[in-house]
PDB file of N, CA and C in Angstrom:
ATOM      1  N   UNK U1002      32.414  -7.142  15.869  1.00 51.00           N
ATOM      2  CA  UNK U1002      31.392  -7.212  14.847  1.00 51.00           C
ATOM      3  C   UNK U1002      32.048  -7.138  13.479  1.00 51.00           C
ATOM      4  N   UNK U1003      31.615  -8.020  12.608  1.00 54.00           N
ATOM      5  CA  UNK U1003      32.135  -8.008  11.260  1.00 54.00           C
ATOM      6  C   UNK U1003      31.333  -7.091  10.367  1.00 54.00           C
ATOM      7  N   UNK U1004      31.863  -6.876   9.222  1.00 53.00           N
ATOM      8  CA  UNK U1004      31.149  -6.054   8.254  1.00 53.00           C
ATOM      9  C   UNK U1004      30.047  -6.869   7.605  1.00 53.00           C
ATOM     10  N   UNK U1005      28.946  -6.218   7.215  1.00 55.00           N
ATOM     11  CA  UNK U1005      27.884  -6.964   6.538  1.00 55.00           C
ATOM     12  C   UNK U1005      28.389  -7.465   5.192  1.00 55.00           C
ATOM     13  N   UNK U1006      27.872  -8.606   4.768  1.00 60.00           N
ATOM     14  CA  UNK U1006      28.321  -9.126   3.485  1.00 60.00           C
ATOM     15  C   UNK U1006      27.917  -8.197   2.336  1.00 60.00           C
ATOM     16  N   UNK U1007      28.704  -8.210   1.304  1.00 55.00           N
ATOM     17  CA  UNK U1007      28.410  -7.390   0.137  1.00 55.00           C
ATOM     18  C   UNK U1007      27.146  -7.917  -0.528  1.00 55.00           C
ATOM     19  N   UNK U1008      26.293  -7.015  -0.932  1.00 62.00           N
ATOM     20  CA  UNK U1008      25.052  -7.405  -1.599  1.00 62.00           C
ATOM     21  C   UNK U1008      25.336  -7.709  -3.067  1.00 62.00           C
ATOM     22  N   UNK U1009      24.631  -8.703  -3.572  1.00 72.00           N
ATOM     23  CA  UNK U1009      24.726  -8.967  -4.994  1.00 72.00           C
ATOM     24  C   UNK U1009      23.973  -7.868  -5.729  1.00 72.00           C
ATOM     25  N   UNK U1010      24.144  -7.815  -7.020  1.00 76.00           N
ATOM     26  CA  UNK U1010      23.418  -6.827  -7.806  1.00 76.00           C
ATOM     27  C   UNK U1010      21.918  -6.964  -7.647  1.00 76.00           C
ATOM     28  N   UNK U1011      21.422  -8.200  -7.591  1.00 75.00           N
ATOM     29  CA  UNK U1011      19.986  -8.433  -7.447  1.00 75.00           C
ATOM     30  C   UNK U1011      19.504  -8.005  -6.062  1.00 75.00           C
ATOM     31  N   UNK U1012      20.290  -8.291  -5.021  1.00 80.00           N
ATOM     32  CA  UNK U1012      19.906  -7.886  -3.668  1.00 80.00           C
ATOM     33  C   UNK U1012      19.864  -6.361  -3.566  1.00 80.00           C
ATOM     34  N   UNK U1013      20.827  -5.706  -4.165  1.00 84.00           N
ATOM     35  CA  UNK U1013      20.847  -4.240  -4.166  1.00 84.00           C
ATOM     36  C   UNK U1013      19.640  -3.701  -4.927  1.00 84.00           C
ATOM     37  N   UNK U1014      19.246  -4.359  -5.993  1.00 83.00           N
ATOM     38  CA  UNK U1014      18.075  -3.935  -6.765  1.00 83.00           C
ATOM     39  C   UNK U1014      16.806  -4.053  -5.922  1.00 83.00           C
ATOM     40  N   UNK U1015      16.707  -5.102  -5.115  1.00 85.00           N
ATOM     41  CA  UNK U1015      15.542  -5.257  -4.234  1.00 85.00           C
ATOM     42  C   UNK U1015      15.522  -4.127  -3.205  1.00 85.00           C
ATOM     43  N   UNK U1016      16.670  -3.798  -2.642  1.00 88.00           N
ATOM     44  CA  UNK U1016      16.724  -2.689  -1.672  1.00 88.00           C
ATOM     45  C   UNK U1016      16.313  -1.375  -2.329  1.00 88.00           C
ATOM     46  N   UNK U1017      16.781  -1.133  -3.558  1.00 89.00           N
ATOM     47  CA  UNK U1017      16.391   0.087  -4.275  1.00 89.00           C
ATOM     48  C   UNK U1017      14.891   0.094  -4.546  1.00 89.00           C
ATOM     49  N   UNK U1018      14.341  -1.081  -4.864  1.00 89.00           N
ATOM     50  CA  UNK U1018      12.908  -1.201  -5.120  1.00 89.00           C
ATOM     51  C   UNK U1018      12.118  -0.808  -3.863  1.00 89.00           C
ATOM     52  N   UNK U1019      12.539  -1.313  -2.724  1.00 91.00           N
ATOM     53  CA  UNK U1019      11.880  -0.958  -1.453  1.00 91.00           C
ATOM     54  C   UNK U1019      12.000   0.543  -1.187  1.00 91.00           C
ATOM     55  N   UNK U1020      13.154   1.087  -1.455  1.00 92.00           N
ATOM     56  CA  UNK U1020      13.370   2.517  -1.247  1.00 92.00           C
ATOM     57  C   UNK U1020      12.465   3.341  -2.163  1.00 92.00           C
ATOM     58  N   UNK U1021      12.294   2.911  -3.389  1.00 92.00           N
ATOM     59  CA  UNK U1021      11.404   3.624  -4.314  1.00 92.00           C
ATOM     60  C   UNK U1021       9.964   3.618  -3.804  1.00 92.00           C
ATOM     61  N   UNK U1022       9.523   2.472  -3.306  1.00 93.00           N
ATOM     62  CA  UNK U1022       8.162   2.373  -2.761  1.00 93.00           C
ATOM     63  C   UNK U1022       8.003   3.391  -1.631  1.00 93.00           C
ATOM     64  N   UNK U1023       8.930   3.374  -0.711  1.00 93.00           N
ATOM     65  CA  UNK U1023       8.858   4.284   0.430  1.00 93.00           C
ATOM     66  C   UNK U1023       8.928   5.744  -0.009  1.00 93.00           C
ATOM     67  N   UNK U1024       9.759   6.029  -1.000  1.00 94.00           N
ATOM     68  CA  UNK U1024       9.905   7.400  -1.477  1.00 94.00           C
ATOM     69  C   UNK U1024       8.599   7.915  -2.058  1.00 94.00           C
ATOM     70  N   UNK U1025       7.912   7.096  -2.835  1.00 94.00           N
ATOM     71  CA  UNK U1025       6.625   7.517  -3.412  1.00 94.00           C
ATOM     72  C   UNK U1025       5.625   7.792  -2.299  1.00 94.00           C
ATOM     73  N   UNK U1026       5.522   6.887  -1.348  1.00 93.00           N
ATOM     74  CA  UNK U1026       4.546   7.044  -0.264  1.00 93.00           C
ATOM     75  C   UNK U1026       4.862   8.286   0.567  1.00 93.00           C
ATOM     76  N   UNK U1027       6.116   8.459   0.930  1.00 94.00           N
ATOM     77  CA  UNK U1027       6.502   9.613   1.744  1.00 94.00           C
ATOM     78  C   UNK U1027       6.296  10.905   0.963  1.00 94.00           C
ATOM     79  N   UNK U1028       6.659  10.924  -0.305  1.00 93.00           N
ATOM     80  CA  UNK U1028       6.473  12.130  -1.123  1.00 93.00           C
ATOM     81  C   UNK U1028       5.001  12.499  -1.222  1.00 93.00           C
ATOM     82  N   UNK U1029       4.162  11.494  -1.455  1.00 93.00           N
ATOM     83  CA  UNK U1029       2.736  11.754  -1.575  1.00 93.00           C
ATOM     84  C   UNK U1029       2.151  12.262  -0.261  1.00 93.00           C
ATOM     85  N   UNK U1030       2.444  11.586   0.831  1.00 92.00           N
ATOM     86  CA  UNK U1030       1.859  12.005   2.107  1.00 92.00           C
ATOM     87  C   UNK U1030       2.362  13.389   2.524  1.00 92.00           C
ATOM     88  N   UNK U1031       3.608  13.697   2.225  1.00 92.00           N
ATOM     89  CA  UNK U1031       4.131  15.038   2.515  1.00 92.00           C
ATOM     90  C   UNK U1031       3.424  16.091   1.665  1.00 92.00           C
ATOM     91  N   UNK U1032       3.165  15.772   0.414  1.00 91.00           N
ATOM     92  CA  UNK U1032       2.457  16.714  -0.463  1.00 91.00           C
ATOM     93  C   UNK U1032       1.044  16.963   0.038  1.00 91.00           C
ATOM     94  N   UNK U1033       0.381  15.912   0.498  1.00 91.00           N
ATOM     95  CA  UNK U1033      -0.980  16.066   1.027  1.00 91.00           C
ATOM     96  C   UNK U1033      -0.966  16.948   2.278  1.00 91.00           C
ATOM     97  N   UNK U1034      -0.041  16.674   3.192  1.00 91.00           N
ATOM     98  CA  UNK U1034       0.054  17.505   4.400  1.00 91.00           C
ATOM     99  C   UNK U1034       0.323  18.962   4.034  1.00 91.00           C
ATOM    100  N   UNK U1035       1.230  19.170   3.100  1.00 90.00           N
ATOM    101  CA  UNK U1035       1.563  20.521   2.673  1.00 90.00           C
ATOM    102  C   UNK U1035       0.361  21.203   2.023  1.00 90.00           C
ATOM    103  N   UNK U1036      -0.389  20.460   1.231  1.00 88.00           N
ATOM    104  CA  UNK U1036      -1.567  21.027   0.572  1.00 88.00           C
ATOM    105  C   UNK U1036      -2.574  21.505   1.604  1.00 88.00           C
ATOM    106  N   UNK U1037      -2.792  20.723   2.629  1.00 87.00           N
ATOM    107  CA  UNK U1037      -3.746  21.118   3.666  1.00 87.00           C
ATOM    108  C   UNK U1037      -3.242  22.303   4.486  1.00 87.00           C
ATOM    109  N   UNK U1038      -1.946  22.383   4.641  1.00 89.00           N
ATOM    110  CA  UNK U1038      -1.366  23.416   5.485  1.00 89.00           C
ATOM    111  C   UNK U1038      -1.074  24.711   4.711  1.00 89.00           C
ATOM    112  N   UNK U1039      -0.559  24.601   3.481  1.00 87.00           N
ATOM    113  CA  UNK U1039       0.037  25.761   2.824  1.00 87.00           C
ATOM    114  C   UNK U1039      -0.713  26.307   1.612  1.00 87.00           C
ATOM    115  N   UNK U1040      -1.526  25.499   0.971  1.00 83.00           N
ATOM    116  CA  UNK U1040      -2.176  25.988  -0.247  1.00 83.00           C
ATOM    117  C   UNK U1040      -3.259  27.000   0.084  1.00 83.00           C
ATOM    118  N   UNK U1041      -3.226  28.095  -0.629  1.00 87.00           N
ATOM    119  CA  UNK U1041      -4.235  29.129  -0.423  1.00 87.00           C
ATOM    120  C   UNK U1041      -5.223  29.086  -1.580  1.00 87.00           C
ATOM    121  N   UNK U1042      -5.920  27.968  -1.674  1.00 87.00           N
ATOM    122  CA  UNK U1042      -6.948  27.777  -2.692  1.00 87.00           C
ATOM    123  C   UNK U1042      -8.178  27.198  -1.998  1.00 87.00           C
ATOM    124  N   UNK U1043      -9.252  27.119  -2.732  1.00 90.00           N
ATOM    125  CA  UNK U1043     -10.464  26.548  -2.176  1.00 90.00           C
ATOM    126  C   UNK U1043     -10.325  25.047  -1.976  1.00 90.00           C
ATOM    127  N   UNK U1044     -11.246  24.499  -1.202  1.00 89.00           N
ATOM    128  CA  UNK U1044     -11.206  23.068  -0.896  1.00 89.00           C
ATOM    129  C   UNK U1044     -11.321  22.221  -2.155  1.00 89.00           C
ATOM    130  N   UNK U1045     -12.151  22.631  -3.087  1.00 92.00           N
ATOM    131  CA  UNK U1045     -12.334  21.840  -4.311  1.00 92.00           C
ATOM    132  C   UNK U1045     -11.039  21.782  -5.118  1.00 92.00           C
ATOM    133  N   UNK U1046     -10.360  22.914  -5.235  1.00 92.00           N
ATOM    134  CA  UNK U1046      -9.092  22.939  -5.969  1.00 92.00           C
ATOM    135  C   UNK U1046      -8.036  22.100  -5.265  1.00 92.00           C
ATOM    136  N   UNK U1047      -7.975  22.242  -3.947  1.00 91.00           N
ATOM    137  CA  UNK U1047      -7.009  21.460  -3.163  1.00 91.00           C
ATOM    138  C   UNK U1047      -7.286  19.972  -3.314  1.00 91.00           C
ATOM    139  N   UNK U1048      -8.549  19.570  -3.200  1.00 92.00           N
ATOM    140  CA  UNK U1048      -8.907  18.160  -3.316  1.00 92.00           C
ATOM    141  C   UNK U1048      -8.606  17.618  -4.706  1.00 92.00           C
ATOM    142  N   UNK U1049      -8.819  18.442  -5.736  1.00 93.00           N
ATOM    143  CA  UNK U1049      -8.505  18.013  -7.100  1.00 93.00           C
ATOM    144  C   UNK U1049      -7.002  17.800  -7.268  1.00 93.00           C
ATOM    145  N   UNK U1050      -6.220  18.672  -6.682  1.00 91.00           N
ATOM    146  CA  UNK U1050      -4.764  18.533  -6.753  1.00 91.00           C
ATOM    147  C   UNK U1050      -4.311  17.281  -6.004  1.00 91.00           C
ATOM    148  N   UNK U1051      -4.893  17.033  -4.853  1.00 93.00           N
ATOM    149  CA  UNK U1051      -4.543  15.834  -4.088  1.00 93.00           C
ATOM    150  C   UNK U1051      -4.898  14.585  -4.876  1.00 93.00           C
ATOM    151  N   UNK U1052      -6.032  14.580  -5.553  1.00 95.00           N
ATOM    152  CA  UNK U1052      -6.413  13.414  -6.359  1.00 95.00           C
ATOM    153  C   UNK U1052      -5.459  13.222  -7.531  1.00 95.00           C
ATOM    154  N   UNK U1053      -4.971  14.296  -8.104  1.00 94.00           N
ATOM    155  CA  UNK U1053      -3.963  14.198  -9.167  1.00 94.00           C
ATOM    156  C   UNK U1053      -2.688  13.575  -8.619  1.00 94.00           C
ATOM    157  N   UNK U1054      -2.250  14.029  -7.465  1.00 93.00           N
ATOM    158  CA  UNK U1054      -1.060  13.452  -6.836  1.00 93.00           C
ATOM    159  C   UNK U1054      -1.287  11.985  -6.488  1.00 93.00           C
ATOM    160  N   UNK U1055      -2.501  11.658  -6.016  1.00 95.00           N
ATOM    161  CA  UNK U1055      -2.819  10.272  -5.671  1.00 95.00           C
ATOM    162  C   UNK U1055      -2.713   9.388  -6.917  1.00 95.00           C
ATOM    163  N   UNK U1056      -3.242   9.874  -8.039  1.00 96.00           N
ATOM    164  CA  UNK U1056      -3.154   9.116  -9.289  1.00 96.00           C
ATOM    165  C   UNK U1056      -1.697   8.904  -9.687  1.00 96.00           C
ATOM    166  N   UNK U1057      -0.868   9.950  -9.503  1.00 94.00           N
ATOM    167  CA  UNK U1057       0.560   9.811  -9.806  1.00 94.00           C
ATOM    168  C   UNK U1057       1.184   8.743  -8.923  1.00 94.00           C
ATOM    169  N   UNK U1058       0.922   8.804  -7.617  1.00 95.00           N
ATOM    170  CA  UNK U1058       1.533   7.858  -6.687  1.00 95.00           C
ATOM    171  C   UNK U1058       1.111   6.426  -7.013  1.00 95.00           C
ATOM    172  N   UNK U1059      -0.159   6.220  -7.297  1.00 95.00           N
ATOM    173  CA  UNK U1059      -0.638   4.877  -7.624  1.00 95.00           C
ATOM    174  C   UNK U1059      -0.024   4.392  -8.933  1.00 95.00           C
ATOM    175  N   UNK U1060       0.118   5.279  -9.908  1.00 95.00           N
ATOM    176  CA  UNK U1060       0.738   4.853 -11.170  1.00 95.00           C
ATOM    177  C   UNK U1060       2.199   4.464 -10.963  1.00 95.00           C
ATOM    178  N   UNK U1061       2.899   5.186 -10.081  1.00 94.00           N
ATOM    179  CA  UNK U1061       4.287   4.826  -9.775  1.00 94.00           C
ATOM    180  C   UNK U1061       4.337   3.470  -9.079  1.00 94.00           C
ATOM    181  N   UNK U1062       3.452   3.244  -8.113  1.00 93.00           N
ATOM    182  CA  UNK U1062       3.417   1.959  -7.418  1.00 93.00           C
ATOM    183  C   UNK U1062       3.043   0.832  -8.384  1.00 93.00           C
ATOM    184  N   UNK U1063       2.140   1.121  -9.323  1.00 94.00           N
ATOM    185  CA  UNK U1063       1.782   0.117 -10.335  1.00 94.00           C
ATOM    186  C   UNK U1063       3.006  -0.270 -11.172  1.00 94.00           C
ATOM    187  N   UNK U1064       3.789   0.734 -11.564  1.00 92.00           N
ATOM    188  CA  UNK U1064       5.015   0.453 -12.319  1.00 92.00           C
ATOM    189  C   UNK U1064       5.966  -0.415 -11.499  1.00 92.00           C
ATOM    190  N   UNK U1065       6.118  -0.091 -10.227  1.00 89.00           N
ATOM    191  CA  UNK U1065       7.006  -0.878  -9.378  1.00 89.00           C
ATOM    192  C   UNK U1065       6.481  -2.298  -9.200  1.00 89.00           C
ATOM    193  N   UNK U1066       5.163  -2.445  -9.111  1.00 89.00           N
ATOM    194  CA  UNK U1066       4.571  -3.784  -8.973  1.00 89.00           C
ATOM    195  C   UNK U1066       4.860  -4.631 -10.208  1.00 89.00           C
ATOM    196  N   UNK U1067       4.815  -4.018 -11.389  1.00 89.00           N
ATOM    197  CA  UNK U1067       5.123  -4.754 -12.626  1.00 89.00           C
ATOM    198  C   UNK U1067       6.563  -5.258 -12.634  1.00 89.00           C
ATOM    199  N   UNK U1068       7.446  -4.478 -12.052  1.00 85.00           N
ATOM    200  CA  UNK U1068       8.864  -4.843 -12.039  1.00 85.00           C
ATOM    201  C   UNK U1068       9.230  -5.767 -10.892  1.00 85.00           C
ATOM    202  N   UNK U1069       8.330  -5.960  -9.943  1.00 87.00           N
ATOM    203  CA  UNK U1069       8.669  -6.704  -8.733  1.00 87.00           C
ATOM    204  C   UNK U1069       8.946  -8.177  -9.005  1.00 87.00           C
ATOM    205  N   UNK U1070       8.123  -8.851  -9.801  1.00 86.00           N
ATOM    206  CA  UNK U1070       8.304 -10.288 -10.002  1.00 86.00           C
ATOM    207  C   UNK U1070       9.651 -10.604 -10.655  1.00 86.00           C
ATOM    208  N   UNK U1071       9.994  -9.960 -11.778  1.00 88.00           N
ATOM    209  CA  UNK U1071      11.317 -10.259 -12.344  1.00 88.00           C
ATOM    210  C   UNK U1071      12.461  -9.924 -11.381  1.00 88.00           C
ATOM    211  N   UNK U1072      12.278  -8.877 -10.603  1.00 85.00           N
ATOM    212  CA  UNK U1072      13.288  -8.488  -9.631  1.00 85.00           C
ATOM    213  C   UNK U1072      13.437  -9.558  -8.552  1.00 85.00           C
ATOM    214  N   UNK U1073      12.299 -10.061  -8.053  1.00 86.00           N
ATOM    215  CA  UNK U1073      12.341 -11.105  -7.026  1.00 86.00           C
ATOM    216  C   UNK U1073      12.946 -12.388  -7.582  1.00 86.00           C
ATOM    217  N   UNK U1074      12.623 -12.705  -8.840  1.00 87.00           N
ATOM    218  CA  UNK U1074      13.195 -13.898  -9.473  1.00 87.00           C
ATOM    219  C   UNK U1074      14.711 -13.768  -9.594  1.00 87.00           C
ATOM    220  N   UNK U1075      15.165 -12.599 -10.063  1.00 85.00           N
ATOM    221  CA  UNK U1075      16.607 -12.379 -10.244  1.00 85.00           C
ATOM    222  C   UNK U1075      17.353 -12.423  -8.915  1.00 85.00           C
ATOM    223  N   UNK U1076      16.707 -11.940  -7.863  1.00 84.00           N
ATOM    224  CA  UNK U1076      17.357 -11.918  -6.551  1.00 84.00           C
ATOM    225  C   UNK U1076      17.280 -13.266  -5.853  1.00 84.00           C
ATOM    226  N   UNK U1077      16.475 -14.179  -6.385  1.00 86.00           N
ATOM    227  CA  UNK U1077      16.339 -15.491  -5.765  1.00 86.00           C
ATOM    228  C   UNK U1077      15.674 -15.442  -4.398  1.00 86.00           C
ATOM    229  N   UNK U1078      14.696 -14.543  -4.244  1.00 85.00           N
ATOM    230  CA  UNK U1078      14.027 -14.428  -2.949  1.00 85.00           C
ATOM    231  C   UNK U1078      13.225 -15.681  -2.633  1.00 85.00           C
ATOM    232  N   UNK U1079      13.242 -16.062  -1.366  1.00 87.00           N
ATOM    233  CA  UNK U1079      12.425 -17.197  -0.953  1.00 87.00           C
ATOM    234  C   UNK U1079      10.988 -16.719  -0.753  1.00 87.00           C
ATOM    235  N   UNK U1080      10.086 -17.645  -0.435  1.00 91.00           N
ATOM    236  CA  UNK U1080       8.663 -17.305  -0.313  1.00 91.00           C
ATOM    237  C   UNK U1080       8.409 -16.234   0.748  1.00 91.00           C
ATOM    238  N   UNK U1081       9.090 -16.319   1.875  1.00 89.00           N
ATOM    239  CA  UNK U1081       8.891 -15.340   2.949  1.00 89.00           C
ATOM    240  C   UNK U1081       9.361 -13.949   2.514  1.00 89.00           C
ATOM    241  N   UNK U1082      10.501 -13.891   1.825  1.00 87.00           N
ATOM    242  CA  UNK U1082      11.014 -12.603   1.352  1.00 87.00           C
ATOM    243  C   UNK U1082      10.100 -12.013   0.283  1.00 87.00           C
ATOM    244  N   UNK U1083       9.576 -12.872  -0.601  1.00 89.00           N
ATOM    245  CA  UNK U1083       8.631 -12.408  -1.622  1.00 89.00           C
ATOM    246  C   UNK U1083       7.380 -11.840  -0.967  1.00 89.00           C
ATOM    247  N   UNK U1084       6.878 -12.556   0.024  1.00 91.00           N
ATOM    248  CA  UNK U1084       5.669 -12.125   0.732  1.00 91.00           C
ATOM    249  C   UNK U1084       5.918 -10.790   1.420  1.00 91.00           C
ATOM    250  N   UNK U1085       7.083 -10.621   2.018  1.00 89.00           N
ATOM    251  CA  UNK U1085       7.414  -9.369   2.697  1.00 89.00           C
ATOM    252  C   UNK U1085       7.430  -8.200   1.714  1.00 89.00           C
ATOM    253  N   UNK U1086       8.012  -8.399   0.534  1.00 89.00           N
ATOM    254  CA  UNK U1086       8.056  -7.335  -0.466  1.00 89.00           C
ATOM    255  C   UNK U1086       6.655  -7.045  -0.997  1.00 89.00           C
ATOM    256  N   UNK U1087       5.870  -8.085  -1.236  1.00 91.00           N
ATOM    257  CA  UNK U1087       4.495  -7.890  -1.696  1.00 91.00           C
ATOM    258  C   UNK U1087       3.670  -7.162  -0.634  1.00 91.00           C
ATOM    259  N   UNK U1088       3.863  -7.519   0.631  1.00 92.00           N
ATOM    260  CA  UNK U1088       3.153  -6.838   1.720  1.00 92.00           C
ATOM    261  C   UNK U1088       3.539  -5.365   1.787  1.00 92.00           C
ATOM    262  N   UNK U1089       4.816  -5.079   1.571  1.00 91.00           N
ATOM    263  CA  UNK U1089       5.262  -3.696   1.590  1.00 91.00           C
ATOM    264  C   UNK U1089       4.596  -2.902   0.464  1.00 91.00           C
ATOM    265  N   UNK U1090       4.473  -3.528  -0.704  1.00 92.00           N
ATOM    266  CA  UNK U1090       3.768  -2.875  -1.818  1.00 92.00           C
ATOM    267  C   UNK U1090       2.319  -2.589  -1.426  1.00 92.00           C
ATOM    268  N   UNK U1091       1.658  -3.560  -0.837  1.00 94.00           N
ATOM    269  CA  UNK U1091       0.258  -3.376  -0.455  1.00 94.00           C
ATOM    270  C   UNK U1091       0.099  -2.290   0.610  1.00 94.00           C
ATOM    271  N   UNK U1092       1.031  -2.236   1.557  1.00 94.00           N
ATOM    272  CA  UNK U1092       0.990  -1.171   2.562  1.00 94.00           C
ATOM    273  C   UNK U1092       1.162   0.187   1.899  1.00 94.00           C
ATOM    274  N   UNK U1093       2.035   0.254   0.904  1.00 93.00           N
ATOM    275  CA  UNK U1093       2.226   1.505   0.170  1.00 93.00           C
ATOM    276  C   UNK U1093       0.945   1.949  -0.512  1.00 93.00           C
ATOM    277  N   UNK U1094       0.292   1.017  -1.206  1.00 94.00           N
ATOM    278  CA  UNK U1094      -0.985   1.339  -1.843  1.00 94.00           C
ATOM    279  C   UNK U1094      -2.000   1.829  -0.813  1.00 94.00           C
ATOM    280  N   UNK U1095      -2.083   1.121   0.305  1.00 94.00           N
ATOM    281  CA  UNK U1095      -3.076   1.472   1.322  1.00 94.00           C
ATOM    282  C   UNK U1095      -2.808   2.847   1.913  1.00 94.00           C
ATOM    283  N   UNK U1096      -1.546   3.154   2.157  1.00 93.00           N
ATOM    284  CA  UNK U1096      -1.209   4.463   2.710  1.00 93.00           C
ATOM    285  C   UNK U1096      -1.583   5.578   1.746  1.00 93.00           C
ATOM    286  N   UNK U1097      -1.373   5.352   0.457  1.00 94.00           N
ATOM    287  CA  UNK U1097      -1.737   6.358  -0.548  1.00 94.00           C
ATOM    288  C   UNK U1097      -3.250   6.511  -0.608  1.00 94.00           C
ATOM    289  N   UNK U1098      -3.964   5.411  -0.568  1.00 92.00           N
ATOM    290  CA  UNK U1098      -5.433   5.491  -0.614  1.00 92.00           C
ATOM    291  C   UNK U1098      -5.995   6.198   0.621  1.00 92.00           C
ATOM    292  N   UNK U1099      -5.381   5.948   1.781  1.00 91.00           N
ATOM    293  CA  UNK U1099      -5.906   6.488   3.036  1.00 91.00           C
ATOM    294  C   UNK U1099      -5.517   7.937   3.302  1.00 91.00           C
ATOM    295  N   UNK U1100      -4.489   8.419   2.644  1.00 83.00           N
ATOM    296  CA  UNK U1100      -3.995   9.782   2.930  1.00 83.00           C
ATOM    297  C   UNK U1100      -4.978  10.845   2.481  1.00 83.00           C
TER     298      UNK U1100
END
């Protein structure tokens, strides 16, 4: 087996972009689980905190969505690769909304 080819700067940027999306989603869902398990506050306070975190996560995903098109252009992604990245963004949004 050979070594994988070196990624261009643009390809590495796309990988970092995907990692950021996943990090936001995982951080948010972990915070929600922790809030339900560990917070010793009333339901209203807990729900308000979760909604604050949800707003943060969506704002982060919105920022990443704004940066996605120039990133995809710079990386020279084909239509299928663009669709895959866009789908990943949408899954991230959906996971945050559903948590």
